[in-house]
Amino acid sequence: MGYALINQGIGSLRKEPDYESSLEDEALYGMKVMIIGQEDNWYKVMTHYRYTGYVNGKELLFNQDKIQAWDQAEKQVVIKSYADILSIPKFQGYILESVPRGGIVALAEQRGKDSGENENGFTKVMLCDGRTGYIRSSMIKPCPQSMYEDTYPYYRAAGVDEGDNVRRFLKEQYKMNEEEFRAKVTATALSYLGTQYRWGGKSSLGIDCSGLCSMSYMIEGLVIYRDAKIMEGFPVRAIPYEEAKKGDLLYFPGHIAMYLGNGKFVHSTGRAGDDGVVLGTFQKEEEGYREDLWKMLITAGTVF
C-alpha cells in the first residue's frame, strides 16, 4: 500500500486504531513507514525496524513526490533533547517544527560551500513536507543510513560470524571500530538521563527501557530489536554476564538495560522513586544498587 513519512515531532503507534488504545511505540519526525492496512483515518504501519501499530493519518505525509525528494536528501539526526526549526537563522524566528532527539531533518543544500550553515551557528534544513528553516548546527549530526532504513541485513548474507559482520558493517558504513561504537552508544544512552518513563516511548519527552536501548543503537547506526528480548534476525546474541562490555545489553523478565562496565548500567524504569532514565549498579556498596535485578538477570547480549 506504499509508504508515508512521520510528519510531526512524535508519531504514536497504537495497539488499536483509537487514541485511547495503548501506546505500542513511537516513530519520530522524518522516519519512513510502510502502510500495511487502513481503518478509516487510521493506518496500520510497519517501521523499518519491523514494528507495527496504528497511526492516525494526521501524523503522516503521503505525498509521493515529497517522499521521493526526502529519500534523496542528505539527512541529519537531532542529537539534543529537543530542537526547534526556526523560520530565520535567529532565535527571534517563529517555530516551524519542534523535533525530539532521534528525529530526522535534511540539509536544504548538499554539503560543501552551499551547505546552508550560517555564520550565526545555524544550518538551513528541509522538513519532510518541503518547508525550509534553520536549526542550531550543534543540535544535529549526519544521519546514519540504518537509522532511516535498516541497511544491515544485507551484510548477513555473507554467512560469516555475526560479530565480524557487525564490525565490517560499522567500518564500511560509518568508519567506526568496535571501541568507538561502544563509546558512542553509551554516550547516547546517558544523554537521556532524567527523561521520564513512558510505556512505548522513544523520545526525550518520555521513553521506556527498550526504547532507550533501541534508540541509542539506532542513532549510532545499528538497528536492534525494539523489545526487551533477543530476537532472531537482529544482530544481538546472548553472552554470559561475565563477558559483558560497555555498550552491551542486560536482559531481565520484561526489562532491558545498557551495561556501562564495572557492574554499572543505565536503564529506564517506572519504579517509584526512579520514574525514568537512571543509573543502576550491581555493586552493593554503591548508590543505585538493584539486588532485585541482579537476581532476575537472564543474560547479557552483544552485537559483537
Short mmCIF file of C-alpha atoms in Angstrom, two decimals:
data_model
loop_
_atom_site.label_atom_id
_atom_site.label_comp_id
_atom_site.label_asym_id
_atom_site.label_seq_id
_atom_site.Cartn_x
_atom_site.Cartn_y
_atom_site.Cartn_z
CA MET A 1 0.00 0.00 0.00
CA GLY A 2 3.00 2.31 -0.20
CA TYR A 3 4.90 4.47 2.26
CA ALA A 4 4.40 7.59 4.35
CA LEU A 5 6.57 9.90 6.45
CA ILE A 6 6.05 10.78 10.10
CA ASN A 7 5.10 14.44 9.76
CA GLN A 8 5.08 15.64 13.37
CA GLY A 9 7.60 15.52 16.21
CA ILE A 10 6.36 12.18 17.56
CA GLY A 11 4.13 9.73 15.71
CA SER A 12 2.18 7.47 18.08
CA LEU A 13 1.84 3.81 17.15
CA ARG A 14 -1.27 2.48 18.90
CA LYS A 15 -2.24 -1.14 19.51
CA GLU A 16 -5.67 -0.47 18.02
CA PRO A 17 -6.98 2.34 15.74
CA ASP A 18 -8.06 4.52 18.64
CA TYR A 19 -6.34 7.30 20.60
CA GLU A 20 -7.45 5.60 23.82
CA SER A 21 -5.66 2.39 22.85
CA SER A 22 -2.29 1.63 24.47
CA LEU A 23 0.86 3.19 23.08
CA GLU A 24 2.96 0.45 21.48
CA ASP A 25 5.78 2.53 20.03
CA GLU A 26 6.74 5.98 18.79
CA ALA A 27 8.17 6.78 15.37
CA LEU A 28 9.93 10.12 15.26
CA TYR A 29 9.84 13.03 12.83
CA GLY A 30 11.04 12.23 9.31
CA MET A 31 11.03 8.44 9.65
CA LYS A 32 9.52 6.49 6.75
CA VAL A 33 6.94 3.81 7.47
CA MET A 34 5.27 1.19 5.29
CA ILE A 35 1.48 1.28 5.10
CA ILE A 36 0.12 -2.25 5.57
CA GLY A 37 -3.55 -1.58 6.38
CA GLN A 38 -6.20 1.08 6.91
CA GLU A 39 -9.31 1.60 9.05
CA ASP A 40 -10.96 4.95 8.35
CA ASN A 41 -8.25 7.57 9.01
CA TRP A 42 -6.08 5.14 10.98
CA TYR A 43 -3.23 3.43 9.15
CA LYS A 44 -1.51 0.26 10.24
CA VAL A 45 2.19 0.82 9.61
CA MET A 46 5.44 -1.11 9.81
CA THR A 47 8.61 0.73 10.72
CA HIS A 48 11.97 -0.07 9.15
CA TYR A 49 12.88 -1.82 12.41
CA ARG A 50 9.90 -4.12 11.79
CA TYR A 51 7.49 -2.87 14.45
CA THR A 52 3.81 -2.39 13.73
CA GLY A 53 0.98 -0.24 15.07
CA TYR A 54 -1.80 2.15 14.10
CA VAL A 55 -1.01 5.80 13.32
CA ASN A 56 -3.62 8.48 12.72
CA GLY A 57 -3.48 9.96 9.25
CA LYS A 58 -2.94 13.49 10.54
CA GLU A 59 0.52 12.39 11.73
CA LEU A 60 1.53 11.11 8.29
CA LEU A 61 2.63 12.66 4.98
CA PHE A 62 1.56 10.66 1.89
CA ASN A 63 2.70 12.91 -0.98
CA GLN A 64 4.88 10.60 -3.09
CA ASP A 65 6.83 13.41 -4.76
CA LYS A 66 7.81 14.77 -1.35
CA ILE A 67 8.68 11.27 -0.10
CA GLN A 68 10.91 10.77 -3.14
CA ALA A 69 12.63 14.11 -2.54
CA TRP A 70 13.06 13.18 1.12
CA ASP A 71 14.62 9.82 0.22
CA GLN A 72 17.21 11.58 -1.92
CA ALA A 73 18.01 14.34 0.60
CA GLU A 74 21.06 14.35 2.85
CA LYS A 75 19.58 13.68 6.26
CA GLN A 76 20.62 14.81 9.71
CA VAL A 77 19.55 13.41 13.08
CA VAL A 78 18.71 15.62 16.07
CA ILE A 79 21.06 14.84 18.97
CA LYS A 80 19.78 17.27 21.60
CA SER A 81 16.74 16.63 23.78
CA TYR A 82 14.53 18.83 21.61
CA ALA A 83 15.28 21.20 18.76
CA ASP A 84 13.22 23.99 17.17
CA ILE A 85 13.28 24.57 13.43
CA LEU A 86 13.02 28.34 13.03
CA SER A 87 11.82 30.50 10.14
CA ILE A 88 15.02 32.58 10.08
CA PRO A 89 18.58 31.96 11.34
CA LYS A 90 17.86 33.87 14.53
CA PHE A 91 16.20 32.89 17.80
CA GLN A 92 13.57 35.53 17.09
CA GLY A 93 12.19 33.47 14.22
CA TYR A 94 8.89 31.65 14.60
CA ILE A 95 8.91 27.89 15.16
CA LEU A 96 8.10 25.79 12.09
CA GLU A 97 8.50 22.44 13.85
CA SER A 98 9.95 21.02 17.06
CA VAL A 99 11.85 17.76 16.71
CA PRO A 100 12.99 15.45 19.54
CA ARG A 101 16.31 13.64 19.81
CA GLY A 102 16.31 10.93 17.16
CA GLY A 103 14.05 12.87 14.78
CA ILE A 104 15.30 13.50 11.26
CA VAL A 105 15.68 16.64 9.16
CA ALA A 106 17.52 17.14 5.87
CA LEU A 107 20.08 19.64 4.67
CA ALA A 108 18.45 22.24 2.47
CA GLU A 109 21.53 22.12 0.23
CA GLN A 110 24.20 19.47 -0.22
CA ARG A 111 27.35 19.69 1.85
CA GLY A 112 30.09 21.99 0.61
CA LYS A 113 30.30 25.72 0.20
CA ASP A 114 26.49 25.87 -0.11
CA SER A 115 25.78 23.52 2.78
CA GLY A 116 23.44 26.07 4.33
CA GLU A 117 25.45 26.65 7.50
CA ASN A 118 25.07 30.21 8.70
CA GLU A 119 27.74 32.26 10.47
CA ASN A 120 25.36 32.68 13.40
CA GLY A 121 25.66 28.98 14.20
CA PHE A 122 22.52 27.88 12.32
CA THR A 123 22.14 25.37 9.50
CA LYS A 124 19.44 25.62 6.86
CA VAL A 125 17.40 22.43 6.79
CA MET A 126 14.41 20.99 4.97
CA LEU A 127 11.40 19.42 6.63
CA CYS A 128 9.79 16.35 5.12
CA ASP A 129 6.86 18.40 3.76
CA GLY A 130 9.29 20.59 1.80
CA ARG A 131 9.39 23.64 4.08
CA THR A 132 12.83 25.02 4.92
CA GLY A 133 14.02 26.57 8.14
CA TYR A 134 17.01 26.87 10.44
CA ILE A 135 18.33 24.75 13.29
CA ARG A 136 21.30 25.29 15.57
CA SER A 137 24.24 23.49 13.95
CA SER A 138 25.28 21.89 17.24
CA MET A 139 21.91 20.12 17.51
CA ILE A 140 22.33 17.79 14.51
CA LYS A 141 24.79 15.32 13.06
CA PRO A 142 24.80 13.23 9.84
CA CYS A 143 22.07 10.61 9.99
CA PRO A 144 23.31 7.00 9.85
CA GLN A 145 21.62 5.25 6.93
CA SER A 146 20.38 2.41 9.15
CA MET A 147 18.55 4.90 11.32
CA TYR A 148 16.30 5.74 8.40
CA GLU A 149 16.26 2.43 6.55
CA ASP A 150 17.93 -0.64 8.03
CA THR A 151 20.84 -1.49 5.72
CA TYR A 152 22.46 -4.07 7.98
CA PRO A 153 20.55 -7.20 6.79
CA TYR A 154 22.50 -7.14 3.51
CA TYR A 155 25.64 -7.93 5.47
CA ARG A 156 24.07 -11.05 6.97
CA ALA A 157 24.07 -12.69 3.55
CA ALA A 158 27.84 -13.10 3.81
CA GLY A 159 27.23 -16.05 6.13
CA VAL A 160 30.17 -15.31 8.42
CA ASP A 161 30.32 -14.77 12.18
CA GLU A 162 27.70 -12.25 13.32
CA GLY A 163 30.22 -10.20 15.28
CA ASP A 164 32.50 -9.96 12.26
CA ASN A 165 29.52 -8.84 10.16
CA VAL A 166 28.78 -6.02 12.59
CA ARG A 167 32.42 -4.91 12.73
CA ARG A 168 32.62 -4.87 8.93
CA PHE A 169 29.30 -3.03 8.69
CA LEU A 170 30.39 -0.33 11.14
CA LYS A 171 33.77 0.07 9.45
CA GLU A 172 32.44 0.24 5.90
CA GLN A 173 29.29 2.25 6.58
CA TYR A 174 30.39 4.60 9.35
CA LYS A 175 34.20 4.37 9.56
CA MET A 176 33.89 3.20 13.19
CA ASN A 177 35.65 0.42 15.07
CA GLU A 178 34.13 -1.57 17.91
CA GLU A 179 35.57 0.60 20.68
CA GLU A 180 34.32 3.80 19.04
CA PHE A 181 30.83 2.35 18.63
CA ARG A 182 30.68 1.19 22.25
CA ALA A 183 31.69 4.68 23.42
CA LYS A 184 29.14 6.40 21.18
CA VAL A 185 26.19 4.15 22.02
CA THR A 186 26.72 4.50 25.79
CA ALA A 187 27.13 8.29 25.49
CA THR A 188 23.83 8.45 23.61
CA ALA A 189 22.06 6.35 26.24
CA LEU A 190 23.42 8.58 29.00
CA SER A 191 22.15 11.67 27.17
CA TYR A 192 18.61 10.53 28.12
CA LEU A 193 19.32 10.62 31.87
CA GLY A 194 16.42 12.20 33.73
CA THR A 195 13.88 11.52 30.97
CA GLN A 196 10.56 10.37 32.38
CA TYR A 197 9.38 6.78 31.93
CA ARG A 198 6.72 6.39 29.23
CA TRP A 199 5.34 2.99 28.19
CA GLY A 200 6.01 2.69 24.46
CA GLY A 201 8.01 5.94 24.47
CA LYS A 202 11.08 6.53 22.34
CA SER A 203 11.80 10.24 22.76
CA SER A 204 13.26 12.78 25.16
CA LEU A 205 9.70 13.53 26.30
CA GLY A 206 9.35 10.01 27.67
CA ILE A 207 10.99 6.66 27.00
CA ASP A 208 10.72 3.06 28.15
CA CYS A 209 13.50 0.55 28.77
CA SER A 210 13.67 -0.98 25.31
CA GLY A 211 13.04 2.40 23.70
CA LEU A 212 16.16 3.73 25.43
CA CYS A 213 18.37 0.88 24.26
CA SER A 214 16.98 0.62 20.74
CA MET A 215 17.14 4.39 20.13
CA SER A 216 20.70 4.60 21.46
CA TYR A 217 21.77 1.92 18.99
CA MET A 218 19.70 3.33 16.13
CA ILE A 219 21.06 6.87 16.48
CA GLU A 220 24.56 5.42 16.18
CA GLY A 221 23.63 3.38 13.10
CA LEU A 222 22.64 -0.13 14.15
CA VAL A 223 19.09 -1.47 14.41
CA ILE A 224 18.37 -3.89 17.27
CA TYR A 225 15.02 -5.36 18.30
CA ARG A 226 12.74 -2.79 19.89
CA ASP A 227 11.52 -5.02 22.77
CA ALA A 228 13.27 -6.42 25.85
CA LYS A 229 14.30 -9.74 24.39
CA ILE A 230 16.76 -11.18 21.91
CA MET A 231 15.02 -11.76 18.59
CA GLU A 232 16.27 -13.80 15.65
CA GLY A 233 17.00 -11.64 12.62
CA PHE A 234 18.51 -8.80 14.66
CA PRO A 235 22.24 -8.52 15.44
CA VAL A 236 22.24 -9.37 19.18
CA ARG A 237 23.44 -12.69 20.60
CA ALA A 238 23.39 -13.94 24.16
CA ILE A 239 26.63 -13.95 26.17
CA PRO A 240 27.41 -14.65 29.85
CA TYR A 241 27.19 -11.58 32.07
CA GLU A 242 30.89 -12.03 32.92
CA GLU A 243 31.76 -11.33 29.27
CA ALA A 244 29.67 -8.14 29.01
CA LYS A 245 31.45 -4.95 27.99
CA LYS A 246 30.50 -1.29 27.80
CA GLY A 247 27.52 -0.85 25.47
CA ASP A 248 26.31 -4.45 25.72
CA LEU A 249 22.77 -5.19 26.88
CA LEU A 250 21.36 -6.78 30.04
CA TYR A 251 18.11 -8.75 29.79
CA PHE A 252 15.62 -9.35 32.59
CA PRO A 253 12.00 -10.57 32.50
CA GLY A 254 10.23 -7.73 30.66
CA HIS A 255 13.13 -5.33 31.12
CA ILE A 256 16.40 -4.33 29.44
CA ALA A 257 19.36 -2.13 30.42
CA MET A 258 22.62 -1.00 28.84
CA TYR A 259 25.81 -2.09 30.56
CA LEU A 260 28.41 0.56 31.37
CA GLY A 261 31.10 -1.68 32.86
CA ASN A 262 32.17 -2.38 36.46
CA GLY A 263 28.71 -3.62 37.39
CA LYS A 264 27.00 -0.35 36.38
CA PHE A 265 24.20 0.17 33.88
CA VAL A 266 21.76 2.77 32.59
CA HIS A 267 18.07 1.97 32.14
CA SER A 268 14.60 3.47 32.02
CA THR A 269 12.42 2.24 34.84
CA GLY A 270 8.98 3.04 36.14
CA ARG A 271 9.95 2.02 39.67
CA ALA A 272 8.67 4.55 42.21
CA GLY A 273 11.44 6.97 43.10
CA ASP A 274 13.27 6.42 39.81
CA ASP A 275 10.48 7.21 37.35
CA GLY A 276 12.66 7.26 34.25
CA VAL A 277 16.21 7.02 32.96
CA VAL A 278 18.64 6.47 35.84
CA LEU A 279 21.91 4.78 36.64
CA GLY A 280 21.92 1.43 38.41
CA THR A 281 24.54 -0.91 39.77
CA PHE A 282 25.07 -4.47 40.95
CA GLN A 283 27.67 -3.25 43.47
CA LYS A 284 26.12 -3.45 46.96
CA GLU A 285 28.07 -0.54 48.40
CA GLU A 286 27.08 1.91 45.65
CA GLU A 287 24.06 4.18 45.21
CA GLY A 288 21.50 2.72 42.84
CA TYR A 289 22.14 -0.90 43.88
CA ARG A 290 19.50 -3.19 42.33
CA GLU A 291 19.63 -6.55 44.06
CA ASP A 292 16.23 -7.40 42.58
CA LEU A 293 17.51 -7.03 39.02
CA TRP A 294 20.68 -8.97 39.79
CA LYS A 295 18.57 -11.91 40.97
CA MET A 296 16.39 -11.73 37.83
CA LEU A 297 19.19 -11.33 35.25
CA ILE A 298 18.54 -13.72 32.36
CA THR A 299 21.52 -13.00 30.13
CA ALA A 300 23.69 -10.32 28.64
CA GLY A 301 23.67 -9.63 24.92
CA THR A 302 26.12 -8.20 22.42
CA VAL A 303 26.19 -7.29 18.75
CA PHE A 304 29.88 -8.23 18.52
#
